mmCIF file of C-alpha atoms in Angstrom:
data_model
loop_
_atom_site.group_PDB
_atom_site.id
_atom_site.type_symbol
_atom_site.label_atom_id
_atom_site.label_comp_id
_atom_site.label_asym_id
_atom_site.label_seq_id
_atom_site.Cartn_x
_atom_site.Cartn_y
_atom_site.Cartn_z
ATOM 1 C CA UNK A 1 0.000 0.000 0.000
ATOM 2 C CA UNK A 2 1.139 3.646 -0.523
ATOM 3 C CA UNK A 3 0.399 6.771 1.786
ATOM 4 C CA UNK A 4 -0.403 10.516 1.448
ATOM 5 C CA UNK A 5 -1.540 13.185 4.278
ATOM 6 C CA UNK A 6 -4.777 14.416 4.249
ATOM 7 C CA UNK A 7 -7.279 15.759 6.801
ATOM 8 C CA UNK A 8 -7.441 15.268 11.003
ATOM 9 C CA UNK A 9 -7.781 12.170 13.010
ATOM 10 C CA UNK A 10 -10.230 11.266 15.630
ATOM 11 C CA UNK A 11 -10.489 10.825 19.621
ATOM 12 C CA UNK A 12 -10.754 7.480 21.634
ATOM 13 C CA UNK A 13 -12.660 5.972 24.497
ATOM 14 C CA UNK A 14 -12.463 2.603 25.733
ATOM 15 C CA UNK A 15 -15.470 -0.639 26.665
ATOM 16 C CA UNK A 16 -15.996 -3.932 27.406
ATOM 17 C CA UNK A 17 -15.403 -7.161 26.076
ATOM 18 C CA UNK A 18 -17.415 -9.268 24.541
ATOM 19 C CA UNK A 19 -16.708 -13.060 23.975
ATOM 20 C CA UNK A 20 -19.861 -14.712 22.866
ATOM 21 C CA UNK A 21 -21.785 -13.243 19.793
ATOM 22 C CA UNK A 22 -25.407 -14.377 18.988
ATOM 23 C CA UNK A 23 -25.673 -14.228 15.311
ATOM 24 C CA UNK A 24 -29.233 -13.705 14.729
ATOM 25 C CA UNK A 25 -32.411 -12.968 16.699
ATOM 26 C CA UNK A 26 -34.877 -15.650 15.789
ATOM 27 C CA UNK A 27 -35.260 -18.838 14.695
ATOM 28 C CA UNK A 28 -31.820 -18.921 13.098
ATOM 29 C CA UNK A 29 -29.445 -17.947 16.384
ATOM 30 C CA UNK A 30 -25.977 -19.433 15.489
ATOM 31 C CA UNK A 31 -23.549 -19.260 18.446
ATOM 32 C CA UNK A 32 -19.908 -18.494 17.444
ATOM 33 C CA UNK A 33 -17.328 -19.037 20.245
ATOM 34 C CA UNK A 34 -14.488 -16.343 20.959
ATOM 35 C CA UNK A 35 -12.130 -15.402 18.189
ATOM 36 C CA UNK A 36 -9.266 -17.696 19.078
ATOM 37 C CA UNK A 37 -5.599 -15.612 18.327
ATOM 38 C CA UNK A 38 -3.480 -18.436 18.667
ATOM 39 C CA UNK A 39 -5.546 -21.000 15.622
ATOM 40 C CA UNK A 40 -5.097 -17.383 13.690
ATOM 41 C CA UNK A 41 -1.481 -17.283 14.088
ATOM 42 C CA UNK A 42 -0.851 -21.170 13.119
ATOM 43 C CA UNK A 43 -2.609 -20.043 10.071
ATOM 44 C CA UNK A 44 0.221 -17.217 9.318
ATOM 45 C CA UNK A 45 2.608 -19.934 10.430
ATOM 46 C CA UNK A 46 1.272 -22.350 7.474
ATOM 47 C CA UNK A 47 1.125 -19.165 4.731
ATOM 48 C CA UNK A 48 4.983 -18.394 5.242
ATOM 49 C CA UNK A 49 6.210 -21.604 4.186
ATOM 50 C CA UNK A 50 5.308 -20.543 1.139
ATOM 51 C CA UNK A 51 8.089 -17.255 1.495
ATOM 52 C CA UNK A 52 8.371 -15.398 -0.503
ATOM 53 C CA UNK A 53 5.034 -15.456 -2.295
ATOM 54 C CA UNK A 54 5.438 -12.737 -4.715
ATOM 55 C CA UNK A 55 2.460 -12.164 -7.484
ATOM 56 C CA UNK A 56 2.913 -13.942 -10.540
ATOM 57 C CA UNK A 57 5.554 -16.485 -9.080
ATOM 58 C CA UNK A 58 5.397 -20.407 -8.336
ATOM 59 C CA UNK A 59 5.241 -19.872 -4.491
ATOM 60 C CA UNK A 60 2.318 -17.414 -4.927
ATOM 61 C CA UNK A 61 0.301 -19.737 -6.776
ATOM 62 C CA UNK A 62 1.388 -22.442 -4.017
ATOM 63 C CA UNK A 63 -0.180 -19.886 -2.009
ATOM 64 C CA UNK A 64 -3.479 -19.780 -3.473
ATOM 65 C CA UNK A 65 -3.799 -23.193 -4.003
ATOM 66 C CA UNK A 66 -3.190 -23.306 -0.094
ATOM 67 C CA UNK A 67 -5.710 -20.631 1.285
ATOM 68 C CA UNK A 68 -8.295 -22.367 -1.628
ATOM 69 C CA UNK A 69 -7.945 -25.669 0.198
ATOM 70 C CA UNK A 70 -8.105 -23.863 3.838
ATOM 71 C CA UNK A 71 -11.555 -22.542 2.920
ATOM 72 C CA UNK A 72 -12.551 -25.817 1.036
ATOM 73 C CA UNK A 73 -11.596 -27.745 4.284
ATOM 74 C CA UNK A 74 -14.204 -25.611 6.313
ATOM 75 C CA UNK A 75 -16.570 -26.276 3.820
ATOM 76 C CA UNK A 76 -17.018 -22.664 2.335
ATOM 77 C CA UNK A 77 -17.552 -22.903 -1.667
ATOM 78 C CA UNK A 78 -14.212 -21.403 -3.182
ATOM 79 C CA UNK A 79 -13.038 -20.735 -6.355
ATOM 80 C CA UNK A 80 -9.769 -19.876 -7.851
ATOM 81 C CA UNK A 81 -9.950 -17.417 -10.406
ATOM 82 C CA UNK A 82 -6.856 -17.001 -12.355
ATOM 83 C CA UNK A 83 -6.159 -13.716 -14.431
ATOM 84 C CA UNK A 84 -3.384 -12.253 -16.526
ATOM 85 C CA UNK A 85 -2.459 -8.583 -15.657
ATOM 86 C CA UNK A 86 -0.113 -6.262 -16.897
ATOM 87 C CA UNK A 87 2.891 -4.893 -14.678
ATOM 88 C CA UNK A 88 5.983 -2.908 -15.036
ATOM 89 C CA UNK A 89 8.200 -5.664 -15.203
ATOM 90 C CA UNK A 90 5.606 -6.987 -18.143
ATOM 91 C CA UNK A 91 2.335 -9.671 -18.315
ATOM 92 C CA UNK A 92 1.898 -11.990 -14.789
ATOM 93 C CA UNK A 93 -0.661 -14.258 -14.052
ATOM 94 C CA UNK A 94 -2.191 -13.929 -11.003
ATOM 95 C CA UNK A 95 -4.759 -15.747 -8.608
ATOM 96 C CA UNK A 96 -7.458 -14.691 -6.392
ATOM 97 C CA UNK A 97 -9.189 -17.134 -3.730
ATOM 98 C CA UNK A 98 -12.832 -16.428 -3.360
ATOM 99 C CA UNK A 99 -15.048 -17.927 -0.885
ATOM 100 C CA UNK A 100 -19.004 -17.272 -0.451
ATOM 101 C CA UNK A 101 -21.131 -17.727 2.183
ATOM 102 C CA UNK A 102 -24.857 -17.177 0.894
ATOM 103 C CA UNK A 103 -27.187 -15.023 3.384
ATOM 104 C CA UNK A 104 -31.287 -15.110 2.876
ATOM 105 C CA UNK A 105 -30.725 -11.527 1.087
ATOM 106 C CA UNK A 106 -29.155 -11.262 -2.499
ATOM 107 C CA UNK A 107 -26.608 -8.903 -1.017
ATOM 108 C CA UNK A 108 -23.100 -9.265 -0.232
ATOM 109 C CA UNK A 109 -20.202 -7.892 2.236
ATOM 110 C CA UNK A 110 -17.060 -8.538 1.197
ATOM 111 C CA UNK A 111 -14.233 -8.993 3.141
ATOM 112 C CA UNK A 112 -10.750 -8.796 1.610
ATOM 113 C CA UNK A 113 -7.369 -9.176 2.268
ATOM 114 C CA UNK A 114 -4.316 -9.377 0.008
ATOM 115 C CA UNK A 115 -1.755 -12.912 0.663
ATOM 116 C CA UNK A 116 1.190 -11.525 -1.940
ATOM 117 C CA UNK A 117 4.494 -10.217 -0.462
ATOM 118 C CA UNK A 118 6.403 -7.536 -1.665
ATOM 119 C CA UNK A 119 9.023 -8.408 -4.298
ATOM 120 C CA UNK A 120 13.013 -7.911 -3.999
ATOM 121 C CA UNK A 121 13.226 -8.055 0.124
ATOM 122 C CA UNK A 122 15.693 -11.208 0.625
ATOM 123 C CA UNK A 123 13.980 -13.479 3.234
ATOM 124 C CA UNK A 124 10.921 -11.866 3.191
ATOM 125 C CA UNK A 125 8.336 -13.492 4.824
ATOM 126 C CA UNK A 126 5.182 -11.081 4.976
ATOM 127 C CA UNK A 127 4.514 -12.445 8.350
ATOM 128 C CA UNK A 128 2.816 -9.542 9.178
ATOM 129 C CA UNK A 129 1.799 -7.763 5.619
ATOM 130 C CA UNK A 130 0.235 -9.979 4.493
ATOM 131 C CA UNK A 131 0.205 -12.852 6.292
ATOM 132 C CA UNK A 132 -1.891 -11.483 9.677
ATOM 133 C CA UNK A 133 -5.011 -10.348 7.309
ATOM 134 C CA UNK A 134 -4.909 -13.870 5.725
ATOM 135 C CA UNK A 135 -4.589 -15.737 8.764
ATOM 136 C CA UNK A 136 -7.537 -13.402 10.120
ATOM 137 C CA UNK A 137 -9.627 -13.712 7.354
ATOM 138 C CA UNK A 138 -9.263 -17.803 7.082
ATOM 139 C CA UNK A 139 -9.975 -17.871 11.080
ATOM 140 C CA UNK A 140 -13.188 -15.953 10.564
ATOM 141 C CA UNK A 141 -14.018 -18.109 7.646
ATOM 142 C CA UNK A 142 -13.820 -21.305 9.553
ATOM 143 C CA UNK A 143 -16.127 -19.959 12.452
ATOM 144 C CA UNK A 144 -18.614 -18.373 10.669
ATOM 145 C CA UNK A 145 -18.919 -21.537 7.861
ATOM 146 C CA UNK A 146 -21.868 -23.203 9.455
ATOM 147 C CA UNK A 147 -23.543 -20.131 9.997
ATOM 148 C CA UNK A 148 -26.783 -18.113 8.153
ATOM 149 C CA UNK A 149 -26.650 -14.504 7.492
ATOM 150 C CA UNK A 150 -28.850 -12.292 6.540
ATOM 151 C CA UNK A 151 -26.534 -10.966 4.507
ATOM 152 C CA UNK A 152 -24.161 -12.821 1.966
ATOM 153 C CA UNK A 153 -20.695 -12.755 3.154
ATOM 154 C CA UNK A 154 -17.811 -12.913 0.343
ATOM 155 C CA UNK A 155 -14.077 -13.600 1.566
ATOM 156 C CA UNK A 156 -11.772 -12.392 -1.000
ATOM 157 C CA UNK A 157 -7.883 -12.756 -1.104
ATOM 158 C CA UNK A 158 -6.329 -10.738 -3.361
ATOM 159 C CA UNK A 159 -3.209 -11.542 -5.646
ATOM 160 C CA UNK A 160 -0.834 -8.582 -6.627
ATOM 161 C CA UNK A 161 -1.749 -5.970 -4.088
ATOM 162 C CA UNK A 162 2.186 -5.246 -3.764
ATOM 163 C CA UNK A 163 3.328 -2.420 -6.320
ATOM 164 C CA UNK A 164 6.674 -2.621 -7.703
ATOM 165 C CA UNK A 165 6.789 1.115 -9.116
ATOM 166 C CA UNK A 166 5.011 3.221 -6.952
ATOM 167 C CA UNK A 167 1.014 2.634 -7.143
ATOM 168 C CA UNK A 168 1.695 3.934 -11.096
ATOM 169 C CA UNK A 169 -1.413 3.457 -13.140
ATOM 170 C CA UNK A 170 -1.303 -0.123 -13.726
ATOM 171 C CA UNK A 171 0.793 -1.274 -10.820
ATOM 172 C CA UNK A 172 -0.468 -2.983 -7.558
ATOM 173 C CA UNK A 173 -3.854 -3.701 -6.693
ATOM 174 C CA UNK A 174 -4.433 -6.442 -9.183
ATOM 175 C CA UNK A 175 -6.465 -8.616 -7.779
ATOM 176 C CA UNK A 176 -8.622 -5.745 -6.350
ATOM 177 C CA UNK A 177 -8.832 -4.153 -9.237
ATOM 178 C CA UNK A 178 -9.612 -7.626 -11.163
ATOM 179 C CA UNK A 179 -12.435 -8.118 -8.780
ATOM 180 C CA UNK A 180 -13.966 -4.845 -8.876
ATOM 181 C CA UNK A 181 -13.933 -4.532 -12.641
ATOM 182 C CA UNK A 182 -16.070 -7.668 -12.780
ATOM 183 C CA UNK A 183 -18.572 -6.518 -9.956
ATOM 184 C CA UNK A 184 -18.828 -3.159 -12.294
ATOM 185 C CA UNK A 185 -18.907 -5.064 -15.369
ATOM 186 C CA UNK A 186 -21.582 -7.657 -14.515
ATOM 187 C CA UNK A 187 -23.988 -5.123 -12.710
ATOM 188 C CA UNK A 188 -23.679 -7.338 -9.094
ATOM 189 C CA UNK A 189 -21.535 -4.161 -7.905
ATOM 190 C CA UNK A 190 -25.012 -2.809 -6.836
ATOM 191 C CA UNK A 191 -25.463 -5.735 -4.807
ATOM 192 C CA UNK A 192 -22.619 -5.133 -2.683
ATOM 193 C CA UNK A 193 -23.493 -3.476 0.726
ATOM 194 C CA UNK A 194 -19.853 -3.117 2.144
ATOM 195 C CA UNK A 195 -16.180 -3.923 1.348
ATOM 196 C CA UNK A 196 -13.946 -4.325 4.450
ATOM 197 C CA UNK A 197 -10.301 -4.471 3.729
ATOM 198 C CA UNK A 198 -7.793 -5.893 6.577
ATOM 199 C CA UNK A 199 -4.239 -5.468 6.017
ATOM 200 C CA UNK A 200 -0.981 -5.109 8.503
ATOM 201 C CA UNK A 201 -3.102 -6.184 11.827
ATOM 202 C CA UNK A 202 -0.292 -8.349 13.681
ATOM 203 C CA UNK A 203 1.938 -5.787 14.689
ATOM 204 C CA UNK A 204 2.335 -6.260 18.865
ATOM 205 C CA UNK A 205 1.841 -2.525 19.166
ATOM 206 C CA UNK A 206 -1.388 -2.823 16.974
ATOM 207 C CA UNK A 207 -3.197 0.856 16.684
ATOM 208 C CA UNK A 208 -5.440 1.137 13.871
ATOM 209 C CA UNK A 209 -5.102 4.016 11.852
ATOM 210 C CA UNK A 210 -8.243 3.738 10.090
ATOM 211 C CA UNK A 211 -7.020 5.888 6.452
ATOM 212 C CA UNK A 212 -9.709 9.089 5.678
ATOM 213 C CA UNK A 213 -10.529 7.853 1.925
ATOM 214 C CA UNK A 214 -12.507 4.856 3.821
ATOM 215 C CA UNK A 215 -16.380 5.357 3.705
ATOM 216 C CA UNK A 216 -17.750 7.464 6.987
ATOM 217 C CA UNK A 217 -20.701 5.278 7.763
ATOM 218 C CA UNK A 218 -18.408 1.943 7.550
ATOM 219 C CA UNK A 219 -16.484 4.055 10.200
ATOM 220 C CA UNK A 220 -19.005 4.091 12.349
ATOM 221 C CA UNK A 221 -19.935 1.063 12.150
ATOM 222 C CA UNK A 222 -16.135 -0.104 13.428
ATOM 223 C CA UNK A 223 -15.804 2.348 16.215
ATOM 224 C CA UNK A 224 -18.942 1.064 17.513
ATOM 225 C CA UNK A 225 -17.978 -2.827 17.026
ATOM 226 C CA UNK A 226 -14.520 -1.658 18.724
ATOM 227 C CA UNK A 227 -16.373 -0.187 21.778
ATOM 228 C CA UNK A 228 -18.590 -3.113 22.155
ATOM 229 C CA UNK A 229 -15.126 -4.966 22.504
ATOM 230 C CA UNK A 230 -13.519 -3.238 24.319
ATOM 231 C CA UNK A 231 -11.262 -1.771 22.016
ATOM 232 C CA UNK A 232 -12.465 1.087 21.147
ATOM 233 C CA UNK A 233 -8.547 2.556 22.569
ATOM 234 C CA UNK A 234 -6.941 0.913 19.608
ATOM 235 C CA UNK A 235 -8.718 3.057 17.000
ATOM 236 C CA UNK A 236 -8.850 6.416 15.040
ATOM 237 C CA UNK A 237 -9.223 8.029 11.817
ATOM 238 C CA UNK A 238 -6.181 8.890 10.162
ATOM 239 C CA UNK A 239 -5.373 11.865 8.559
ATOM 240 C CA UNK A 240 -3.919 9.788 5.782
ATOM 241 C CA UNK A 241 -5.305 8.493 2.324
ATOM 242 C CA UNK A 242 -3.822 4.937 1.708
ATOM 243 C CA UNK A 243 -4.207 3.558 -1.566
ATOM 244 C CA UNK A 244 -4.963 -0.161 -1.071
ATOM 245 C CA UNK A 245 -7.045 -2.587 -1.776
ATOM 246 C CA UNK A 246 -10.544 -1.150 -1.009
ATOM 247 C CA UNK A 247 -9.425 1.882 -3.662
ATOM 248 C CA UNK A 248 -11.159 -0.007 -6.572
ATOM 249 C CA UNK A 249 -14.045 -0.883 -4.501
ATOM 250 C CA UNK A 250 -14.716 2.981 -3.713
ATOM 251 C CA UNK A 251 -14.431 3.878 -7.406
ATOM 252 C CA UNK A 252 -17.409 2.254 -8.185
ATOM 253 C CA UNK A 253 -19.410 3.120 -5.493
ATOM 254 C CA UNK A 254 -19.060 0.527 -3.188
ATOM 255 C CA UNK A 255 -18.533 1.636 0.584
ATOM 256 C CA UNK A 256 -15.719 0.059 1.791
ATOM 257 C CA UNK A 257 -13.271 0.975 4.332
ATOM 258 C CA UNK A 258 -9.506 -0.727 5.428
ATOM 259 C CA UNK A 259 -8.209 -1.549 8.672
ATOM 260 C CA UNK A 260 -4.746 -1.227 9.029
ATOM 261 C CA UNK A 261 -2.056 -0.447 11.129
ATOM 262 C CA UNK A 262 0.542 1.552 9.035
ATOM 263 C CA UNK A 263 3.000 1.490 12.284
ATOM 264 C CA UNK A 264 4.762 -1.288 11.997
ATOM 265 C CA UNK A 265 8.055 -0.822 14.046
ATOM 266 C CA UNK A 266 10.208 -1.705 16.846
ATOM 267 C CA UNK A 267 9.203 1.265 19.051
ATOM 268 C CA UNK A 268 5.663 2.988 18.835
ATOM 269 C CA UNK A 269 5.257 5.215 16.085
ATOM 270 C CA UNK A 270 8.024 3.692 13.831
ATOM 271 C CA UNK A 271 7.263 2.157 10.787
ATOM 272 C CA UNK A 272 10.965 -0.048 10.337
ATOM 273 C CA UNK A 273 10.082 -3.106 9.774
ATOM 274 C CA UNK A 274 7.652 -2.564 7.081
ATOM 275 C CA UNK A 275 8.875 -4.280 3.740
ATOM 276 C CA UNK A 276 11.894 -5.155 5.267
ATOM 277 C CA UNK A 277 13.459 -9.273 6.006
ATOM 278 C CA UNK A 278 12.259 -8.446 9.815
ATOM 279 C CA UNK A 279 8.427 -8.549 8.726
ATOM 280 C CA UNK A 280 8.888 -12.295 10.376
ATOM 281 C CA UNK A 281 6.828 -14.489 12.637
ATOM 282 C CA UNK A 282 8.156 -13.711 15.263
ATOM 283 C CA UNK A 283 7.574 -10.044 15.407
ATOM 284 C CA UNK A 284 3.793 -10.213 14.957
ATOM 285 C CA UNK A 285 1.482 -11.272 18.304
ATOM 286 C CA UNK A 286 -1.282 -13.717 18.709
ATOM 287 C CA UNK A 287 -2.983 -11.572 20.922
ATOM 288 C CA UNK A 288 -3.318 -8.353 18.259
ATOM 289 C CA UNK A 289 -5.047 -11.208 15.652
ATOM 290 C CA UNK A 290 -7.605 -12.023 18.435
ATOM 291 C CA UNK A 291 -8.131 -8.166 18.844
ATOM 292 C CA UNK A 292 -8.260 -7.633 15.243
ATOM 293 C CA UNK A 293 -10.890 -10.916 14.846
ATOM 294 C CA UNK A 294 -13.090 -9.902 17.835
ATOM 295 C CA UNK A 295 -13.697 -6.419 16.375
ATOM 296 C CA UNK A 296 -14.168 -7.934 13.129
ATOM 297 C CA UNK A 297 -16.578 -10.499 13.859
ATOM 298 C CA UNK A 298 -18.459 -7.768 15.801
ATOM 299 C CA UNK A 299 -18.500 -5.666 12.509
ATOM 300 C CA UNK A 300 -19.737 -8.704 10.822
ATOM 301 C CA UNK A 301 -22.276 -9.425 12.904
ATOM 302 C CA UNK A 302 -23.778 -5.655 13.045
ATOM 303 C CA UNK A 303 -23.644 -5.678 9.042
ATOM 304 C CA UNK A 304 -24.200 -9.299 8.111
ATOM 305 C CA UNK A 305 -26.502 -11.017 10.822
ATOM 306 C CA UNK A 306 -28.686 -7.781 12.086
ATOM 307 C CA UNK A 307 -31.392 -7.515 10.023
ATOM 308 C CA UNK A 308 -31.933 -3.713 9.195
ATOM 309 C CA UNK A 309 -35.509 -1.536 8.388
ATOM 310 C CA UNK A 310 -35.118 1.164 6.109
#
């Protein structure tokens, strides 16, 4: 992801946790047990064997073909959808992994994260960019499987979110961009109620700075899943505009909004040991995954399993 300065950031307050959610009000309740930090993490620890897994390369499709038998293996339908893509260094091929869960509405929320790792870093492992988002996301998948929304669900892992020559038209967000242009091009863009993007969420330190080009009602909607946590301490608006990989989804209309942590260092407020051979296992934390999966299952469940009136 890149980064510009924009605007002002927001205040914090802090609640209590919650570590049973009731998905549902009726008929249909579906208990999910607490998000579980440490089954997160052994997923990250299974995604970096296959280091480094740079777009377009063997060990990314390795990858893919990994995170599509994960979801498979909880019984989510998955498909891998392979595309070509132009880059600066020429044509790739490229892989998403896409995984839906139906809801009784024919409306989706997609939830995305990118499994590539950024190319010419010797060693690199992407523990924690992007291997935290992906271990997150496959976590979530797993407990929520069995479950019946009211609202589809769509778990989307994006190939080729890395760019190689500065976010240059053309360069990084492929598989976002792939994605997007065949939600615009098929019409089912309008059936899209929310894309949350999580990226960089393993970091020890974790702080979310939320980045101000994310949609202001999707905002909302996290603070308020944060303080129901008890998190609501780890989060603010930024006054930053990231591009990553919820860009594409805002450009055609789709609100969407990313959750990152763009301070990834070895004191607070650094950001050393982003894109560098010390993004390793060993410097991301179990316990910042279980944060990062509570507050997103919360989110979830106020989007996905509350039924709304207009």
């Amino acid at each position: 992801m890149n980064i510009t300065t924009c605007v002002h950031s927001a205040g914090l307050a802090i609640a209590s946790l919650v570590l049973l959610f009731c998905f549902g009000c009726k008929p249909d309740t579906v208990s999910v047990s607490a998000f579980d930090g440490q089954r997160a993490l052994a997923e990250v620890e299974s995604l970096v064997e296959f280091s480094p897994r740079d777009a377009g390369t063997p060990n990314g499709w390795k990858a893919a073909k990994h995170i599509h038998r994960r979801m498979t293996d909880f019984g989510i339908a998955t498909d891998l959808d392979t595309f070509v893509d132009h880059t600066p260094e020429g044509e790739k091929t490229m892989i998403n992994v896409v995984g839906t869960l139906p809801g009784k509405k024919k409306e989706w929320i997609i939830l995305g994260s990118h499994f590539d790792t950024m190319p010419g870093i010797e060693g690199f492992q992407g523990a924690n960019d992007s291997g935290s988002s992906t271990g997150v996301l496959l976590e979530l998948a797993r407990m929520l499987a069995d479950s019946k929304p009211e609202i589809g669900i769509i778990f989307a892992f994006f190939d080729g979110e890395e760019g190689i020559a500065g976010y240059v038209p053309g360069d990084g967000l492929h598989g976002s961009r792939h994605m997007a242009g065949q939600l615009l091009a098929t019409g089912d863009h309008k059936k899209i109620r929310a894309m949350i993007l999580l990226d960089m969420v393993g970091d020890p330190d974790l702080q979310f700075t939320i980045p101000y080009n994310s949609s202001r009602e999707l905002v909302q909607e996290v603070f308020t899943a944060a303080h129901a946590t008890g998190h609501r301490d780890r989060f603010s608006l930024s006054r930053s505009i990231i591009t990553d990989d919820h860009v594409p989804f805002l450009q055609i209309g789709i609100p969407a909004i990313d959750l990152i942590d763009f301070k990834y260092g070895t004191k607070p407020g650094l950001n050393d040991l982003w894109h560098t051979k010390d993004d390793r296992l060993e410097n991301i934390s179990a316990a910042s995954l279980e944060i990062t999966g509570q507050v997103t299952l919360q989110l979830i469940r106020q989007l996905a399993f509350t039924e709304k009136t207009e």
